[in-house]
Short mmCIF file of C-alpha atoms in Angstrom, two decimals:
data_model
loop_
_atom_site.label_atom_id
_atom_site.label_comp_id
_atom_site.label_asym_id
_atom_site.label_seq_id
_atom_site.Cartn_x
_atom_site.Cartn_y
_atom_site.Cartn_z
CA UNK A 1 62.82 193.11 159.41
CA UNK A 2 59.76 191.26 160.73
CA UNK A 3 57.93 188.76 158.50
CA UNK A 4 54.99 186.45 159.03
CA UNK A 5 54.65 183.01 157.45
CA UNK A 6 51.51 180.95 157.90
CA UNK A 7 51.48 177.23 158.64
CA UNK A 8 49.37 174.75 160.62
CA UNK A 9 49.65 172.04 163.23
CA UNK A 10 47.51 169.07 164.18
CA UNK A 11 45.37 168.63 167.28
CA UNK A 12 43.22 165.52 167.22
CA UNK A 13 42.23 165.00 163.58
CA UNK A 14 41.85 168.70 162.85
CA UNK A 15 44.41 171.42 162.16
CA UNK A 16 44.82 174.81 163.77
CA UNK A 17 46.69 177.75 162.22
CA UNK A 18 50.18 178.70 163.36
CA UNK A 19 51.73 182.05 162.53
CA UNK A 20 55.53 181.94 162.25
CA UNK A 21 56.88 185.38 163.09
CA UNK A 22 60.53 185.88 162.18
CA UNK A 23 62.62 188.87 163.19
CA UNK A 24 66.10 189.42 161.80
CA UNK A 25 68.23 191.77 163.92
CA UNK A 26 71.84 192.51 164.80
CA UNK A 27 73.80 189.89 166.72
CA UNK A 28 74.30 186.16 166.33
CA UNK A 29 71.65 184.65 168.58
CA UNK A 30 69.18 182.17 167.04
CA UNK A 31 66.12 181.37 169.15
CA UNK A 32 62.74 179.71 168.67
CA UNK A 33 59.95 180.52 171.12
CA UNK A 34 56.27 179.59 171.36
CA UNK A 35 56.40 176.21 173.14
CA UNK A 36 58.43 174.28 170.51
CA UNK A 37 59.16 170.61 171.17
CA UNK A 38 62.58 169.02 170.60
CA UNK A 39 61.94 168.35 166.90
CA UNK A 40 61.11 172.02 166.32
CA UNK A 41 64.15 173.23 168.29
CA UNK A 42 66.45 170.98 166.24
CA UNK A 43 65.21 172.61 163.02
CA UNK A 44 68.02 175.21 163.29
CA UNK A 45 70.63 172.69 162.15
CA UNK A 46 68.40 171.31 159.40
CA UNK A 47 67.64 174.82 158.10
CA UNK A 48 71.32 175.85 158.05
CA UNK A 49 72.34 172.82 156.00
CA UNK A 50 69.29 172.92 153.71
CA UNK A 51 69.72 176.64 152.93
CA UNK A 52 73.44 176.21 152.22
CA UNK A 53 72.86 173.21 149.90
CA UNK A 54 70.16 175.19 148.07
CA UNK A 55 72.78 177.68 146.89
CA UNK A 56 71.81 180.41 149.36
CA UNK A 57 74.04 181.76 152.09
CA UNK A 58 72.62 181.38 155.58
CA UNK A 59 72.12 184.90 157.04
CA UNK A 60 74.71 185.97 159.62
CA UNK A 61 72.27 187.82 161.82
CA UNK A 62 70.46 187.41 165.05
CA UNK A 63 67.16 185.64 164.39
CA UNK A 64 64.14 185.21 166.66
CA UNK A 65 61.25 182.97 165.60
CA UNK A 66 57.93 182.99 167.44
CA UNK A 67 55.31 180.29 166.84
CA UNK A 68 51.92 181.80 167.62
CA UNK A 69 49.70 181.06 169.46
CA UNK A 70 52.46 180.80 172.03
CA UNK A 71 50.46 178.89 174.64
CA UNK A 72 49.95 175.72 172.53
CA UNK A 73 52.78 173.22 172.18
CA UNK A 74 54.16 172.89 168.64
CA UNK A 75 55.28 169.41 167.65
CA UNK A 76 56.96 167.79 164.66
CA UNK A 77 59.19 168.88 161.80
CA UNK A 78 56.48 170.32 159.52
CA UNK A 79 57.59 173.86 160.46
CA UNK A 80 61.06 173.46 158.91
CA UNK A 81 60.10 174.77 155.46
CA UNK A 82 58.03 177.82 156.56
CA UNK A 83 60.67 178.76 159.16
CA UNK A 84 63.45 178.57 156.56
CA UNK A 85 61.49 180.83 154.21
CA UNK A 86 60.76 183.14 157.13
CA UNK A 87 64.47 183.41 157.97
CA UNK A 88 65.41 184.21 154.35
CA UNK A 89 62.69 186.84 153.91
CA UNK A 90 63.26 188.47 157.31
CA UNK A 91 66.96 188.90 156.55
CA UNK A 92 66.33 190.24 153.02
CA UNK A 93 67.85 187.28 151.19
CA UNK A 94 64.52 186.46 149.52
CA UNK A 95 62.01 189.07 148.40
CA UNK A 96 58.36 188.01 148.73
CA UNK A 97 55.44 190.44 148.74
CA UNK A 98 52.54 187.96 148.78
CA UNK A 99 53.34 185.75 151.77
CA UNK A 100 49.84 186.31 153.15
CA UNK A 101 48.44 184.25 150.26
CA UNK A 102 50.37 181.11 151.28
CA UNK A 103 50.09 178.43 153.91
CA UNK A 104 53.31 176.40 153.98
CA UNK A 105 54.41 173.13 155.58
CA UNK A 106 57.20 170.63 155.09
CA UNK A 107 60.18 168.94 156.72
CA UNK A 108 63.66 169.75 155.42
CA UNK A 109 66.41 167.27 154.73
CA UNK A 110 70.04 168.38 155.12
CA UNK A 111 70.46 168.52 151.32
CA UNK A 112 67.51 170.89 150.92
CA UNK A 113 64.91 168.36 149.78
CA UNK A 114 61.46 168.54 151.30
CA UNK A 115 60.24 165.44 153.14
CA UNK A 116 56.59 164.39 153.67
CA UNK A 117 54.64 165.32 156.80
CA UNK A 118 51.67 163.88 158.67
CA UNK A 119 48.27 165.52 158.47
CA UNK A 120 48.54 167.26 155.09
CA UNK A 121 44.83 166.71 154.36
CA UNK A 122 43.41 168.36 157.53
CA UNK A 123 45.94 171.19 157.08
CA UNK A 124 44.67 171.72 153.53
CA UNK A 125 41.08 171.76 154.81
CA UNK A 126 42.02 174.38 157.39
CA UNK A 127 43.84 176.49 154.77
CA UNK A 128 40.69 176.60 152.64
CA UNK A 129 38.53 177.45 155.67
CA UNK A 130 40.81 180.38 156.52
CA UNK A 131 40.69 181.74 152.97
CA UNK A 132 44.29 181.14 151.85
CA UNK A 133 44.74 181.18 148.08
CA UNK A 134 47.76 178.89 147.83
CA UNK A 135 49.15 175.94 149.75
CA UNK A 136 52.73 174.64 149.61
CA UNK A 137 53.25 171.04 150.71
CA UNK A 138 55.92 168.38 150.15
CA UNK A 139 55.73 166.73 146.75
CA UNK A 140 54.92 163.39 148.42
CA UNK A 141 51.81 164.92 150.03
CA UNK A 142 50.51 166.90 147.06
CA UNK A 143 47.88 164.39 145.84
CA UNK A 144 46.59 164.01 149.38
CA UNK A 145 46.25 167.77 149.89
CA UNK A 146 44.94 168.44 146.37
CA UNK A 147 41.78 166.52 147.24
CA UNK A 148 40.65 169.81 148.78
CA UNK A 149 39.31 172.05 146.03
CA UNK A 150 39.01 175.86 145.77
CA UNK A 151 42.68 176.33 146.74
CA UNK A 152 45.87 176.10 144.65
CA UNK A 153 48.03 173.26 145.96
CA UNK A 154 51.72 173.15 145.01
CA UNK A 155 53.98 170.19 145.71
CA UNK A 156 57.65 171.12 146.12
CA UNK A 157 60.57 168.72 145.99
CA UNK A 158 63.17 171.05 147.52
CA UNK A 159 63.61 174.34 149.35
CA UNK A 160 64.64 176.10 146.13
CA UNK A 161 61.22 175.29 144.59
CA UNK A 162 59.43 176.82 147.58
CA UNK A 163 61.61 179.95 147.43
CA UNK A 164 60.78 180.38 143.75
CA UNK A 165 57.07 180.04 144.46
CA UNK A 166 56.91 182.69 147.20
CA UNK A 167 59.16 185.06 145.24
CA UNK A 168 57.00 184.73 142.11
CA UNK A 169 59.69 183.31 139.80
CA UNK A 170 58.45 179.69 139.66
CA UNK A 171 56.86 178.00 136.66
CA UNK A 172 55.44 175.22 138.84
CA UNK A 173 51.75 174.56 138.20
CA UNK A 174 49.23 173.70 140.93
CA UNK A 175 48.08 170.09 141.20
CA UNK A 176 44.45 169.61 140.19
CA UNK A 177 42.49 166.47 141.02
CA UNK A 178 38.94 165.54 140.03
CA UNK A 179 38.01 164.23 143.46
CA UNK A 180 34.70 162.61 142.54
CA UNK A 181 36.10 160.89 139.46
CA UNK A 182 39.11 159.48 141.31
CA UNK A 183 36.90 158.45 144.22
CA UNK A 184 34.58 156.52 141.91
CA UNK A 185 37.52 154.78 140.22
CA UNK A 186 39.11 153.73 143.50
CA UNK A 187 35.90 152.43 145.07
CA UNK A 188 36.22 148.94 143.63
CA UNK A 189 35.88 145.56 145.30
CA UNK A 190 38.92 144.09 147.04
CA UNK A 191 38.62 140.80 145.14
CA UNK A 192 37.50 138.67 148.11
CA UNK A 193 33.98 137.33 147.62
CA UNK A 194 31.46 135.33 149.63
CA UNK A 195 30.84 133.15 146.58
CA UNK A 196 34.10 131.41 147.55
CA UNK A 197 32.68 130.39 150.95
CA UNK A 198 31.24 126.88 150.96
CA UNK A 199 28.24 126.22 153.18
CA UNK A 200 27.81 128.37 156.32
CA UNK A 201 24.54 129.87 155.08
CA UNK A 202 23.36 130.78 158.58
CA UNK A 203 26.65 132.57 159.28
CA UNK A 204 26.43 134.48 155.99
CA UNK A 205 22.95 135.58 157.01
CA UNK A 206 24.33 136.88 160.32
CA UNK A 207 27.02 138.80 158.43
CA UNK A 208 24.36 140.30 156.16
CA UNK A 209 22.30 141.43 159.15
CA UNK A 210 25.36 142.87 160.89
CA UNK A 211 26.46 144.87 157.83
CA UNK A 212 22.93 146.04 157.05
CA UNK A 213 22.55 147.63 160.48
CA UNK A 214 26.17 148.34 161.44
CA UNK A 215 25.97 145.82 164.31
CA UNK A 216 28.84 144.27 166.25
CA UNK A 217 29.35 140.53 165.73
CA UNK A 218 31.12 137.68 167.54
CA UNK A 219 31.85 134.29 165.94
CA UNK A 220 32.43 131.21 168.10
CA UNK A 221 33.68 128.03 166.49
CA UNK A 222 36.48 125.46 166.28
CA UNK A 223 39.76 126.00 164.40
CA UNK A 224 39.40 125.73 160.64
CA UNK A 225 35.68 126.54 160.56
CA UNK A 226 36.33 129.64 158.44
CA UNK A 227 35.94 132.45 160.96
CA UNK A 228 38.86 134.59 159.78
CA UNK A 229 38.26 133.75 156.13
CA UNK A 230 34.68 135.00 156.27
CA UNK A 231 35.55 138.05 158.35
CA UNK A 232 38.00 139.22 155.68
CA UNK A 233 35.13 139.26 153.19
CA UNK A 234 32.97 141.64 155.24
CA UNK A 235 34.22 144.76 153.33
CA UNK A 236 32.89 143.22 150.12
CA UNK A 237 29.28 143.46 151.38
CA UNK A 238 29.47 146.75 153.28
CA UNK A 239 27.86 149.79 151.60
CA UNK A 240 30.34 152.10 149.84
CA UNK A 241 31.78 155.11 151.61
CA UNK A 242 30.13 158.43 150.94
CA UNK A 243 32.40 161.32 149.95
CA UNK A 244 32.01 162.89 153.41
CA UNK A 245 32.85 159.59 155.14
CA UNK A 246 35.86 159.12 152.87
CA UNK A 247 37.18 162.59 153.72
CA UNK A 248 36.81 162.01 157.47
CA UNK A 249 38.41 158.57 157.27
CA UNK A 250 41.32 159.86 155.19
CA UNK A 251 41.94 162.70 157.68
CA UNK A 252 42.38 160.17 160.49
CA UNK A 253 44.84 158.07 158.50
CA UNK A 254 46.67 161.21 157.35
CA UNK A 255 47.17 162.38 160.94
CA UNK A 256 48.39 158.91 161.92
CA UNK A 257 50.85 158.84 159.00
CA UNK A 258 49.23 155.71 157.54
CA UNK A 259 48.74 157.00 154.00
CA UNK A 260 51.21 155.79 151.40
CA UNK A 261 53.02 158.15 149.02
CA UNK A 262 50.68 159.50 146.37
CA UNK A 263 47.53 158.55 148.28
CA UNK A 264 44.33 160.49 147.80
CA UNK A 265 40.92 159.82 149.32
CA UNK A 266 40.36 156.42 150.88
CA UNK A 267 37.58 154.89 148.80
CA UNK A 268 37.25 151.61 150.70
CA UNK A 269 36.13 151.13 154.26
CA UNK A 270 39.02 150.42 156.67
CA UNK A 271 39.53 146.84 157.86
CA UNK A 272 41.87 146.82 160.85
CA UNK A 273 43.21 143.55 162.28
CA UNK A 274 45.49 144.30 165.27
CA UNK A 275 47.40 141.50 166.97
CA UNK A 276 46.33 140.45 170.46
CA UNK A 277 49.61 141.74 171.94
CA UNK A 278 48.64 145.39 171.41
CA UNK A 279 48.41 147.77 174.38
CA UNK A 280 45.35 149.76 175.52
CA UNK A 281 46.95 152.98 174.21
CA UNK A 282 47.58 151.40 170.81
CA UNK A 283 43.92 150.38 170.69
CA UNK A 284 42.18 153.58 171.79
CA UNK A 285 44.86 156.16 170.98
CA UNK A 286 46.86 158.55 173.11
CA UNK A 287 50.52 158.58 174.12
CA UNK A 288 52.76 161.46 175.11
CA UNK A 289 51.96 163.05 171.73
CA UNK A 290 48.39 161.77 171.23
CA UNK A 291 47.76 159.84 168.03
CA UNK A 292 44.70 157.92 166.80
CA UNK A 293 44.49 154.29 167.90
CA UNK A 294 43.18 151.23 166.10
CA UNK A 295 39.55 151.99 166.94
CA UNK A 296 39.84 155.40 165.27
CA UNK A 297 41.73 153.95 162.29
CA UNK A 298 38.74 151.60 161.92
CA UNK A 299 36.29 154.55 161.91
CA UNK A 300 33.59 154.02 159.25
CA UNK A 301 34.91 150.49 158.80
CA UNK A 302 35.60 147.24 160.62
CA UNK A 303 37.76 146.41 163.63
CA UNK A 304 38.45 142.65 163.50
CA UNK A 305 39.78 141.06 166.69
CA UNK A 306 40.83 137.49 165.98
CA UNK A 307 41.33 135.14 168.95
CA UNK A 308 39.19 137.45 171.08
CA UNK A 309 39.89 135.89 174.54
CA UNK A 310 43.65 136.12 173.96
CA UNK A 311 43.56 139.91 174.19
CA UNK A 312 44.43 141.19 177.68
CA UNK A 313 41.39 141.88 179.83
CA UNK A 314 42.31 145.56 180.27
CA UNK A 315 42.53 145.97 176.48
CA UNK A 316 39.08 144.50 175.90
CA UNK A 317 37.46 146.52 178.67
CA UNK A 318 38.54 149.86 177.17
CA UNK A 319 36.34 149.02 174.18
CA UNK A 320 33.15 149.36 176.21
CA UNK A 321 32.88 153.16 176.23
CA UNK A 322 33.86 153.74 172.55
CA UNK A 323 31.35 151.10 171.41
CA UNK A 324 28.57 153.04 173.13
CA UNK A 325 29.68 156.63 172.48
CA UNK A 326 31.40 156.08 169.09
CA UNK A 327 34.10 158.55 170.06
CA UNK A 328 37.18 158.51 172.29
CA UNK A 329 38.47 161.43 174.33
CA UNK A 330 42.18 161.68 175.20
CA UNK A 331 42.79 164.19 177.98
CA UNK A 332 46.11 165.85 178.75
CA UNK A 333 47.03 168.55 181.27
CA UNK A 334 46.71 171.47 178.82
CA UNK A 335 44.36 170.16 176.15
CA UNK A 336 41.87 167.47 175.21
CA UNK A 337 41.49 165.79 171.82
CA UNK A 338 38.55 163.80 170.49
CA UNK A 339 38.95 161.00 167.97
CA UNK A 340 35.94 159.52 166.15
CA UNK A 341 35.47 155.79 166.69
CA UNK A 342 32.32 154.69 164.90
CA UNK A 343 33.42 151.21 163.92
CA UNK A 344 31.82 147.82 163.47
CA UNK A 345 33.41 145.34 165.88
CA UNK A 346 33.85 141.83 164.51
CA UNK A 347 35.51 139.24 166.75
CA UNK A 348 36.21 135.53 166.59
CA UNK A 349 37.08 132.95 169.21
CA UNK A 350 37.33 129.25 169.92
CA UNK A 351 34.76 127.75 172.31
CA UNK A 352 37.46 126.44 174.66
CA UNK A 353 41.27 126.34 175.09
CA UNK A 354 41.71 123.26 172.89
CA UNK A 355 39.16 124.59 170.42
CA UNK A 356 36.96 121.50 170.03
CA UNK A 357 34.20 121.88 172.61
CA UNK A 358 30.95 120.97 170.84
CA UNK A 359 32.79 119.73 167.73
CA UNK A 360 30.74 117.08 165.90
CA UNK A 361 33.65 114.64 165.39
CA UNK A 362 36.59 115.69 167.62
CA UNK A 363 36.53 115.31 171.39
CA UNK A 364 37.30 118.26 173.64
CA UNK A 365 40.22 117.63 176.03
CA UNK A 366 39.41 120.54 178.36
CA UNK A 367 37.88 120.15 181.79
CA UNK A 368 34.49 121.82 182.37
CA UNK A 369 36.19 124.34 184.63
CA UNK A 370 38.73 125.22 181.95
CA UNK A 371 35.97 125.81 179.40
CA UNK A 372 34.11 128.14 181.77
CA UNK A 373 37.25 130.08 182.69
CA UNK A 374 38.16 130.48 179.03
CA UNK A 375 34.73 131.82 178.11
CA UNK A 376 34.71 134.12 181.12
CA UNK A 377 37.76 136.00 179.82
CA UNK A 378 35.18 138.15 178.04
CA UNK A 379 33.15 140.11 180.54
CA UNK A 380 29.36 140.21 180.59
CA UNK A 381 29.17 143.98 179.98
CA UNK A 382 31.32 143.61 176.87
CA UNK A 383 29.25 140.69 175.58
CA UNK A 384 26.12 142.78 176.10
CA UNK A 385 27.53 145.31 173.63
CA UNK A 386 27.96 142.70 170.90
CA UNK A 387 24.67 142.50 169.01
CA UNK A 388 25.13 139.18 167.21
CA UNK A 389 26.82 136.15 168.77
CA UNK A 390 27.04 133.37 166.17
CA UNK A 391 28.12 129.76 166.62
CA UNK A 392 30.00 128.24 163.66
CA UNK A 393 30.33 124.54 162.91
CA UNK A 394 32.93 122.98 160.58
CA UNK A 395 32.00 122.74 156.92
CA UNK A 396 30.92 119.25 155.92
CA UNK A 397 32.66 117.31 153.17
CA UNK A 398 29.57 117.51 150.95
CA UNK A 399 29.57 121.30 151.19
CA UNK A 400 33.29 121.50 150.41
CA UNK A 401 32.92 119.18 147.42
CA UNK A 402 29.93 121.12 146.07
CA UNK A 403 31.05 122.91 142.88
CA UNK A 404 27.90 124.96 142.40
CA UNK A 405 28.53 128.71 142.92
CA UNK A 406 27.40 130.23 146.20
CA UNK A 407 25.69 133.61 146.47
CA UNK A 408 28.07 136.40 145.53
CA UNK A 409 29.06 139.36 147.66
CA UNK A 410 27.48 141.66 145.08
CA UNK A 411 24.05 140.11 145.59
CA UNK A 412 24.35 140.35 149.37
CA UNK A 413 25.66 143.90 149.13
CA UNK A 414 22.64 145.00 147.10
CA UNK A 415 20.34 143.94 149.93
CA UNK A 416 22.61 145.62 152.49
CA UNK A 417 22.61 148.89 150.54
CA UNK A 418 18.82 148.76 150.18
CA UNK A 419 18.42 148.29 153.95
CA UNK A 420 20.89 151.08 154.69
CA UNK A 421 19.04 153.45 152.36
CA UNK A 422 15.84 152.83 154.35
CA UNK A 423 17.72 153.71 157.54
CA UNK A 424 19.17 156.88 156.04
CA UNK A 425 15.67 158.06 155.18
CA UNK A 426 14.42 157.08 158.62
CA UNK A 427 17.15 158.94 160.50
CA UNK A 428 17.70 161.89 158.17
CA UNK A 429 16.47 164.30 160.84
CA UNK A 430 18.54 162.72 163.64
CA UNK A 431 22.00 164.13 164.16
CA UNK A 432 24.76 161.52 164.38
CA UNK A 433 22.39 158.59 163.70
CA UNK A 434 22.98 156.81 160.40
CA UNK A 435 22.11 153.15 161.00
CA UNK A 436 20.06 150.98 163.32
CA UNK A 437 23.00 150.10 165.56
CA UNK A 438 23.24 153.76 166.59
CA UNK A 439 19.62 154.10 167.76
CA UNK A 440 19.05 155.38 171.29
CA UNK A 441 16.16 154.35 173.55
CA UNK A 442 13.86 157.05 172.17
CA UNK A 443 14.39 155.90 168.59
CA UNK A 444 14.04 152.25 169.55
CA UNK A 445 10.60 152.95 171.04
CA UNK A 446 9.67 154.97 167.95
CA UNK A 447 10.94 152.68 165.17
CA UNK A 448 11.79 149.24 166.58
CA UNK A 449 8.99 148.45 169.02
CA UNK A 450 7.53 144.99 168.18
CA UNK A 451 3.93 143.89 167.89
CA UNK A 452 2.15 142.19 170.80
CA UNK A 453 3.24 138.69 169.76
CA UNK A 454 6.85 139.76 169.34
CA UNK A 455 6.84 141.55 172.70
CA UNK A 456 5.49 138.45 174.43
CA UNK A 457 8.16 136.28 172.81
CA UNK A 458 10.86 138.73 173.84
CA UNK A 459 9.59 138.79 177.44
CA UNK A 460 9.60 135.00 177.62
CA UNK A 461 13.16 134.64 176.32
CA UNK A 462 14.59 137.49 178.36
CA UNK A 463 13.12 136.04 181.55
CA UNK A 464 14.37 132.55 180.78
CA UNK A 465 17.87 133.65 179.78
CA UNK A 466 18.16 136.40 182.41
CA UNK A 467 19.19 139.00 179.84
CA UNK A 468 20.17 142.56 180.73
CA UNK A 469 18.42 145.78 179.77
CA UNK A 470 21.24 146.49 177.32
CA UNK A 471 20.62 143.13 175.63
CA UNK A 472 16.94 144.12 175.34
CA UNK A 473 17.88 147.22 173.34
CA UNK A 474 20.34 145.27 171.21
CA UNK A 475 17.75 142.66 170.29
CA UNK A 476 15.30 145.34 169.20
CA UNK A 477 17.97 147.09 167.09
CA UNK A 478 18.85 143.83 165.33
CA UNK A 479 15.16 142.99 164.86
CA UNK A 480 14.64 146.39 163.20
CA UNK A 481 17.48 145.59 160.78
CA UNK A 482 16.01 142.16 160.01
CA UNK A 483 12.68 143.87 159.30
CA UNK A 484 14.44 146.31 156.96
CA UNK A 485 16.01 143.41 155.05
CA UNK A 486 12.56 141.82 154.95
CA UNK A 487 11.00 145.03 153.61
CA UNK A 488 8.61 145.19 156.57
CA UNK A 489 7.41 148.47 158.03
CA UNK A 490 6.97 147.04 161.53
CA UNK A 491 8.99 144.67 163.71
CA UNK A 492 7.15 141.34 163.84
CA UNK A 493 7.48 138.22 165.99
CA UNK A 494 9.60 136.40 163.40
CA UNK A 495 12.08 139.27 163.38
CA UNK A 496 12.31 139.15 167.18
CA UNK A 497 12.79 135.37 167.09
CA UNK A 498 15.71 135.63 164.67
CA UNK A 499 17.32 138.44 166.67
CA UNK A 500 17.07 136.40 169.89
CA UNK A 501 18.76 133.53 168.10
CA UNK A 502 21.86 135.68 167.77
CA UNK A 503 22.21 136.06 171.59
CA UNK A 504 23.54 132.59 172.49
CA UNK A 505 26.26 133.85 174.83
CA UNK A 506 24.22 136.07 177.14
CA UNK A 507 25.04 135.58 180.78
CA UNK A 508 21.93 133.62 181.66
CA UNK A 509 22.68 131.12 178.89
CA UNK A 510 26.46 131.22 179.17
CA UNK A 511 27.14 127.92 180.86
CA UNK A 512 24.30 126.13 179.10
CA UNK A 513 25.50 127.08 175.62
CA UNK A 514 28.97 125.86 176.37
#
């Protein structure tokens, strides 16, 4: 008897349907075809033990399983559960007349329990797109998959539960989640607040500008100046995720297996802080079985690289293309996957190896050559792609002893949200453009071109500092954001002046600044 069970697999951050065709015939041969990987081939042993421990006798027949489409490699253990049900229905052990209504996925343990899988959310999205009425997932993934409405999502704890569902004898109810209500409840502040930061008003202003326009930012300062402490508070002033952004972000983390048990939609923007020992593949994604890297896990959020010059040169250089294109393409012999990578890069570094070059009270012990070599670990093309380059000085004793409350993150966030709303209106007809940092040359000329005084000031500074054409565009993008925060319709000279002040590490000024 030939049966068809429907499941799905992951490619990139999206799912594609897989039809599991099972044929029970005479003989004793068990075979799986359709480009299965090792994990899929080993499912035979898991299915035998799981079926036996579920109180059902494993069929003594020849069984052939085909995973269609047969020309795409099938990876992972998510096919265990649908293949086991396919074997039982093909051999007549289980009677199920409505298999076409179900999409099924899950890994089997030897005792028959169903283990969680990666990518349950994009699989649920694909099931709804294809018109399936019901979805069976592991119990640990049910809240994640139930975020998708207009489809009945059942979480099963064991193989016996899944058998009862497809045979129509189960009393299990579908999981229902009010997505918008849960999303609103989860979208709360992390608890870190800029009101706890003493002094550093100019740095806070740079953070506000960066978050308002989605700009990349680099902090340069001595140890203990508060670089990491302030960076960790960036999520508290970023605008909240929209429902569409939350869904896309959650899909990426679901595919990467980064969601904890019982997770639903991610309501807070990601804040990724990889260590400087990570590899290029870990940063951008890929591998023998491609998975999202740190830049994709930071999509719609922040990628914070502490001790920036300590990262290997080859790791830093692979950031250049994703920063510009906001996507990363991983190519393999038979397929290509695209991962979104629209992140805000925030980095911090010391000004020299000892950390005290330019310190107001401590002397630097580095030679001038050592300082230059240390700063040159970051290439000019990469620095060009960082919109704001901010120098940080240690907090004075008077600032630390000041007990008056500083401006809260909530107050800063209100201004950031107001500026972002102006940008959303401005770019509502532009596909893929949501903030000033994403403007191309055409949009810069249309929305960020300065007045005559501002243009003259920009020409003077660019000539003096020998800035690149890319730095020219970056300055205008930042100036447009400053104008938005100022409530100005046009970019004025004062906006250009402030934006130029955030370019202290451009190549022409590199040695002079340090």
